[in-house]
């Protein structure tokens, strides 16, 4: 009793759909694309075989209609040839139009016609006292190459064999071979059902497993992308962090250096931020950082630059462009240009526009006698071919920022032409860098 129950459970599990409704739609496309050439080859083979048999019958003595039985064979060959060519044309057309759901129905209809054809040939063979050889090789072949659900294969093969059995028993055709035909036919039918179920299970399980693996791989990819993003993103502001600056933005510095590209780095520092943080609290301080970061991110997108949180209340704007031949640069030993002939990278417009935009944002404060949050900017711009390493550029921008802060903050200083004054260690903002705005 227990074994019977287990067998019933296994049968139910076998008959249970393997794929969901959505998966069935995707599977129809997958299966058609995978077996397209095979099904074309099978259809062509069937058509050629029917044509060959028709030629044989045409050249036989008496022609194809000499006897009723011969007429039956010729009619079946002709009918299957015509149906195969028609179905082949429709199949190719629907594949091009990607009618995968309709193709599954077309495939099943063709299998039904093949089974009916097989029944007809088998009955004609029995009229001549032959075996059921055609049925015994054709039905397993259909099971092995034509996809059917378990219910479809059990129904189709079972009904086909039942029709043949009834015809053999009640017509008395080939009675002397009836027993062996029944045994062989029953075995072949069961074998075909088994082959069809295994083929269906193999194809659909394989597809389902492929989708599971693909989904897991996609999840892993997304997780890796998230980790990668977290590794290169400042968690508070959402801007790129220092690691991203060195590996992504300036990761191709040697290439920039070799191609003589020009660059611009603007270091931004929030004025008196520690005092702001102490007065308004860390949460308000974080909110201030986010507001400045949002401005920088929008501004960088519009300017074709990259925005980076460098650390604490310091940010960087970085822009790298190609050197044009229209206005050649006169480069001094610091990599800066004395005439600042940058074509579309005009003098210090980007830094000036940024300072203006932050002022217009009007982030309020009243802890230091000012009415709003301000920033100081240090700018370096020049030809990267004259710079030995990235750290040098950042150092130059940092020195310019120091001068802007030293001169009273809320202004812009550029690492300028007066390099000899830098080397003397002059301490005044006006002597160490050129004030350009603010």
XYZ file of C-alpha atoms in Angstrom:
438
model
C 0.000 0.000 0.000
C 2.832 2.313 0.897
C 4.682 1.534 -2.337
C 1.548 2.229 -4.335
C 1.179 5.587 -2.617
C 4.814 6.443 -3.341
C 4.399 5.507 -7.004
C 1.304 7.684 -7.263
C 3.192 10.584 -5.693
C 6.047 10.143 -8.157
C 3.612 10.030 -11.055
C 1.966 13.237 -9.846
C 5.385 14.858 -9.523
C 6.240 13.776 -13.076
C 3.018 15.159 -14.489
C 3.355 18.391 -12.524
C 4.418 21.387 -14.674
C 8.124 22.122 -14.298
C 7.944 25.733 -15.436
C 5.800 28.666 -14.398
C 3.647 30.508 -16.935
C 6.300 33.215 -17.432
C 9.036 30.612 -17.744
C 7.022 28.727 -20.365
C 6.995 31.810 -22.579
C 10.756 32.210 -22.292
C 11.262 28.474 -22.750
C 9.288 28.512 -26.011
C 11.795 31.011 -27.401
C 14.791 29.181 -25.937
C 13.734 25.774 -27.261
C 12.874 27.051 -30.738
C 16.203 28.834 -31.112
C 18.096 25.830 -29.799
C 16.417 23.207 -32.024
C 15.711 25.393 -35.052
C 18.297 23.806 -37.331
C 17.539 20.287 -36.124
C 13.827 20.679 -36.777
C 14.522 22.150 -40.211
C 16.786 19.192 -40.999
C 14.183 16.668 -39.795
C 11.442 18.306 -41.865
C 13.650 18.351 -44.972
C 14.587 14.693 -44.416
C 10.920 13.697 -44.109
C 10.037 15.652 -47.253
C 12.892 14.087 -49.233
C 11.922 10.580 -48.093
C 8.320 11.126 -49.140
C 9.435 12.463 -52.514
C 11.716 9.446 -53.029
C 8.922 7.009 -52.180
C 6.599 8.821 -54.587
C 9.195 8.486 -57.361
C 9.563 4.772 -56.617
C 5.812 4.264 -56.845
C 5.595 6.322 -60.038
C 8.058 4.017 -61.787
C 6.644 0.766 -60.475
C 4.761 -1.415 -62.912
C 1.185 -0.249 -63.136
C 1.931 3.134 -61.591
C 0.967 4.455 -58.166
C -2.738 3.673 -58.567
C -2.544 0.092 -59.845
C -4.043 -1.296 -56.639
C -6.061 0.260 -53.796
C -3.294 -0.474 -51.290
C -0.677 1.124 -53.534
C -2.940 4.116 -54.029
C -3.187 4.417 -50.242
C 0.599 4.462 -49.836
C 1.036 7.017 -52.616
C -1.701 9.217 -51.201
C -0.138 9.156 -47.717
C 3.326 9.984 -49.106
C 1.896 12.837 -51.158
C -0.137 14.183 -48.258
C 2.799 14.105 -45.813
C 5.089 15.761 -48.366
C 2.609 18.584 -48.931
C 1.915 19.027 -45.214
C 5.632 18.976 -44.348
C 6.500 21.628 -46.935
C 3.590 23.792 -45.789
C 4.500 23.450 -42.124
C 8.172 24.088 -42.913
C 7.342 27.367 -44.658
C 5.072 28.473 -41.803
C 7.668 27.430 -39.210
C 10.460 29.460 -40.822
C 8.193 32.491 -41.217
C 6.998 32.374 -37.601
C 10.525 31.972 -36.275
C 11.524 35.153 -38.101
C 8.503 36.907 -36.595
C 9.297 35.396 -33.178
C 5.857 33.827 -32.732
C 7.210 31.263 -30.309
C 3.897 30.454 -28.626
C 2.256 29.759 -31.986
C 5.246 27.658 -33.045
C 4.673 25.307 -30.099
C 1.095 24.749 -31.282
C 2.280 24.249 -34.872
C 4.821 21.697 -33.702
C 2.181 19.756 -31.774
C -0.198 19.756 -34.743
C 2.541 18.345 -36.960
C 3.214 15.578 -34.436
C -0.488 14.659 -34.502
C -0.372 14.487 -38.305
C 2.745 12.292 -38.150
C 0.977 9.913 -35.773
C -2.082 9.744 -38.059
C 0.219 9.119 -41.004
C 1.934 6.368 -39.038
C -1.446 4.764 -38.256
C -2.355 4.829 -41.946
C 0.950 3.282 -43.050
C 0.702 0.613 -40.328
C -2.804 -0.401 -41.420
C -1.679 -0.620 -45.060
C 1.300 -2.739 -43.993
C -1.035 -5.092 -42.147
C -3.115 -5.523 -45.294
C -0.040 -6.965 -46.933
C 0.834 -9.196 -44.006
C 3.825 -7.100 -42.954
C 4.999 -6.217 -39.445
C 4.423 -2.933 -37.616
C 7.995 -1.864 -38.331
C 7.106 1.668 -39.412
C 5.264 2.259 -36.141
C 8.113 0.739 -34.113
C 10.783 3.086 -35.478
C 8.755 6.215 -36.186
C 6.986 6.643 -32.830
C 10.211 6.468 -30.715
C 11.846 8.875 -33.175
C 9.001 11.351 -32.734
C 9.339 10.973 -28.962
C 13.069 11.675 -29.097
C 13.024 14.817 -31.245
C 9.597 16.440 -30.791
C 8.993 18.113 -27.440
C 5.739 17.191 -25.697
C 4.479 17.433 -22.155
C 3.903 14.133 -20.288
C 0.145 14.485 -20.687
C 0.500 15.158 -24.417
C 2.824 12.210 -25.024
C 0.731 9.780 -22.975
C -2.443 10.909 -24.714
C -1.054 11.026 -28.254
C 0.939 7.801 -28.228
C -1.645 5.968 -26.151
C -4.541 6.941 -28.425
C -2.505 6.191 -31.572
C -1.681 2.698 -30.362
C -5.240 2.109 -29.177
C -6.575 2.984 -32.650
C -4.151 0.534 -34.260
C -5.076 -2.218 -31.789
C -8.801 -1.734 -32.388
C -8.307 -1.805 -36.160
C -6.191 -4.958 -35.982
C -8.554 -6.772 -33.640
C -11.859 -5.882 -35.245
C -10.760 -6.079 -38.899
C -8.781 -9.292 -38.507
C -5.895 -7.886 -40.525
C -2.719 -9.994 -40.367
C -4.274 -12.204 -37.692
C -1.330 -14.636 -37.688
C 1.010 -11.869 -36.453
C -1.524 -10.192 -34.169
C -0.033 -11.371 -30.888
C 3.548 -10.405 -31.707
C 2.390 -7.082 -33.124
C 0.432 -6.317 -29.963
C 3.399 -7.176 -27.734
C 5.921 -5.241 -29.804
C 3.597 -2.293 -30.315
C 2.724 -2.039 -26.618
C 6.398 -2.141 -25.657
C 7.312 0.493 -28.246
C 4.435 2.735 -27.110
C 5.494 2.577 -23.452
C 9.123 3.111 -24.437
C 8.161 6.132 -26.548
C 6.173 7.644 -23.684
C 9.178 7.145 -21.394
C 11.557 8.698 -23.943
C 9.244 11.671 -24.469
C 8.829 12.304 -20.742
C 12.592 12.098 -20.163
C 13.273 14.427 -23.090
C 10.696 16.929 -21.859
C 12.044 16.709 -18.308
C 15.633 17.093 -19.486
C 14.966 20.134 -21.672
C 12.764 22.010 -19.222
C 14.833 21.158 -16.145
C 17.954 22.263 -17.986
C 16.279 25.528 -18.944
C 15.033 26.105 -15.400
C 18.491 25.409 -13.979
C 20.032 27.796 -16.511
C 17.645 30.513 -15.387
C 18.380 29.821 -11.725
C 22.115 29.996 -12.392
C 21.648 33.169 -14.448
C 19.588 34.767 -11.668
C 22.161 33.786 -9.046
C 24.950 35.123 -11.244
C 23.027 38.365 -11.725
C 22.564 38.675 -7.960
C 26.273 38.075 -7.425
C 27.075 40.642 -10.115
C 24.777 43.200 -8.497
C 26.282 42.459 -5.084
C 29.785 42.892 -6.513
C 28.743 46.112 -8.239
C 27.269 47.358 -4.967
C 30.460 46.481 -3.095
C 32.477 48.117 -5.845
C 30.299 51.201 -5.653
C 30.602 51.298 -1.872
C 34.364 50.981 -2.158
C 34.529 54.006 -4.462
C 31.733 56.097 -2.930
C 31.627 58.329 0.116
C 28.801 56.934 2.221
C 27.658 60.269 3.644
C 27.514 62.431 0.529
C 27.294 59.849 -2.251
C 30.209 61.470 -4.074
C 33.265 59.599 -5.250
C 35.873 59.121 -2.538
C 39.648 59.456 -2.515
C 40.141 55.883 -3.705
C 37.937 56.588 -6.717
C 39.958 59.724 -7.392
C 43.220 57.803 -7.573
C 42.004 54.620 -9.300
C 39.222 55.808 -11.588
C 39.645 59.489 -12.308
C 43.430 59.590 -12.319
C 43.840 55.854 -12.975
C 44.918 56.687 -16.515
C 47.311 59.457 -15.479
C 50.199 57.974 -17.462
C 48.011 58.012 -20.563
C 46.985 61.618 -19.881
C 50.637 62.489 -19.350
C 51.705 60.835 -22.599
C 48.876 62.376 -24.633
C 49.595 65.835 -23.201
C 46.104 66.331 -21.932
C 45.196 69.376 -19.924
C 43.561 69.238 -16.548
C 41.893 71.352 -13.937
C 41.578 70.603 -10.236
C 39.508 72.754 -7.901
C 39.867 72.071 -4.190
C 36.854 73.235 -2.196
C 36.878 73.794 1.562
C 33.859 74.820 3.654
C 34.841 77.899 5.631
C 34.896 77.522 9.424
C 33.183 74.148 9.209
C 34.461 72.919 12.584
C 32.869 75.940 14.235
C 29.633 75.236 12.310
C 29.717 71.612 13.463
C 30.297 72.604 17.088
C 27.526 75.212 17.017
C 24.799 73.283 15.179
C 25.725 69.688 15.992
C 26.994 66.807 13.910
C 23.649 66.019 12.280
C 23.294 69.576 11.027
C 26.936 69.469 9.998
C 26.309 66.304 7.986
C 23.322 67.984 6.372
C 25.524 70.911 5.379
C 28.056 68.539 3.814
C 25.280 66.838 1.852
C 23.966 70.148 0.533
C 27.407 71.211 -0.651
C 27.938 67.739 -2.152
C 24.633 67.951 -4.037
C 25.642 71.287 -5.501
C 29.025 69.895 -6.527
C 27.493 66.798 -8.102
C 25.027 68.778 -10.208
C 27.684 71.305 -11.121
C 30.209 68.617 -12.094
C 27.658 66.920 -14.337
C 26.989 70.171 -16.165
C 30.700 70.991 -16.506
C 31.914 67.573 -17.611
C 33.909 67.205 -14.408
C 34.109 64.702 -11.542
C 33.144 65.580 -7.963
C 35.053 63.957 -5.095
C 34.865 64.168 -1.333
C 38.524 64.424 -0.491
C 38.123 64.265 3.262
C 36.338 66.049 6.084
C 34.952 69.298 4.712
C 37.208 69.258 1.631
C 36.019 68.406 -1.867
C 37.600 68.238 -5.297
C 36.369 69.011 -8.785
C 38.501 67.345 -11.464
C 38.301 67.845 -15.208
C 40.597 66.337 -17.846
C 40.412 67.411 -21.486
C 42.388 67.009 -24.689
C 44.924 69.643 -25.656
C 43.811 71.343 -28.868
C 46.151 72.701 -31.499
C 44.148 75.895 -31.951
C 45.825 77.768 -29.080
C 49.096 76.166 -28.009
C 49.983 76.497 -24.364
C 53.077 78.112 -22.955
C 53.888 75.751 -20.136
C 56.140 76.664 -17.242
C 57.860 74.130 -15.015
C 54.903 73.773 -12.651
C 52.678 72.558 -15.461
C 50.596 75.738 -15.428
C 50.212 77.935 -18.476
C 51.383 81.524 -18.350
C 48.831 82.724 -20.885
C 46.074 80.320 -19.730
C 45.068 79.763 -23.367
C 42.711 76.891 -22.670
C 40.184 77.511 -25.449
C 36.893 76.193 -24.011
C 38.519 75.816 -20.572
C 38.455 79.542 -20.088
C 40.618 81.146 -17.451
C 38.915 80.157 -14.190
C 35.282 80.312 -15.199
C 34.460 76.924 -13.722
C 35.684 77.851 -10.250
C 33.971 81.237 -10.442
C 30.664 79.692 -11.463
C 30.939 77.161 -8.660
C 31.607 79.809 -6.020
C 28.676 81.832 -7.317
C 26.369 78.812 -7.265
C 27.263 77.949 -3.670
C 26.669 81.544 -2.633
C 23.284 81.532 -4.354
C 22.329 78.316 -2.542
C 22.270 80.465 0.626
C 22.896 77.730 3.213
C 22.185 79.683 6.379
C 24.459 80.066 9.394
C 24.869 82.723 12.092
C 27.502 81.279 14.386
C 30.468 83.286 13.075
C 28.940 86.610 12.188
C 28.141 85.476 8.632
C 24.659 84.920 7.257
C 25.438 81.900 5.090
C 27.879 79.047 4.548
C 30.787 80.006 2.305
C 33.637 78.107 0.684
C 37.216 78.775 -0.325
C 38.605 77.421 -3.592
C 42.130 76.569 -4.686
C 42.642 75.987 -8.416
C 45.333 74.306 -10.456
C 45.062 73.986 -14.194
C 47.623 73.176 -16.811
C 49.160 70.522 -19.024
C 49.435 67.089 -17.423
C 52.496 66.227 -19.510
C 54.517 68.565 -17.266
C 53.399 66.849 -14.041
C 55.266 63.827 -12.735
C 52.527 62.414 -10.480
C 48.937 63.013 -9.395
C 49.901 63.998 -5.868
C 51.725 67.014 -7.271
C 48.532 68.396 -8.820
C 46.600 67.945 -5.594
C 49.435 69.586 -3.684
C 49.324 72.620 -5.987
C 45.547 72.966 -5.591
C 45.948 72.570 -1.834
C 48.548 75.341 -1.719
C 46.217 77.610 -3.678
C 43.415 76.768 -1.248
C 45.683 77.644 1.685
C 46.252 81.078 0.191
C 42.517 81.607 -0.355
C 41.864 80.770 3.300
C 44.816 82.856 4.448
C 43.501 85.828 2.482
C 40.170 85.790 4.294
C 38.220 82.851 2.822
C 35.128 82.954 0.574
C 37.315 83.437 -2.497
C 39.327 81.689 -5.216
C 43.091 81.471 -5.630
C 44.892 79.789 -8.489
C 48.298 78.198 -8.362
C 49.767 80.973 -10.510
C 52.649 82.306 -12.497
C 54.794 83.513 -9.614
C 56.549 80.215 -8.964
C 59.725 81.954 -7.868
C 57.790 83.479 -4.966
C 56.667 80.043 -3.939
C 60.258 78.932 -3.725
C 61.135 81.862 -1.448
C 58.505 80.747 1.055
C 56.665 84.079 1.081
C 53.774 83.937 3.548
C 51.344 86.459 2.149
C 48.456 85.322 0.000
C 49.122 87.938 -2.600
C 52.735 86.910 -3.071
C 52.424 83.145 -3.075
C 49.446 82.735 -5.394
C 47.479 84.891 -7.737
C 44.097 85.889 -6.390
C 41.564 85.699 -9.217
C 38.091 86.013 -7.689
C 36.382 86.806 -4.424
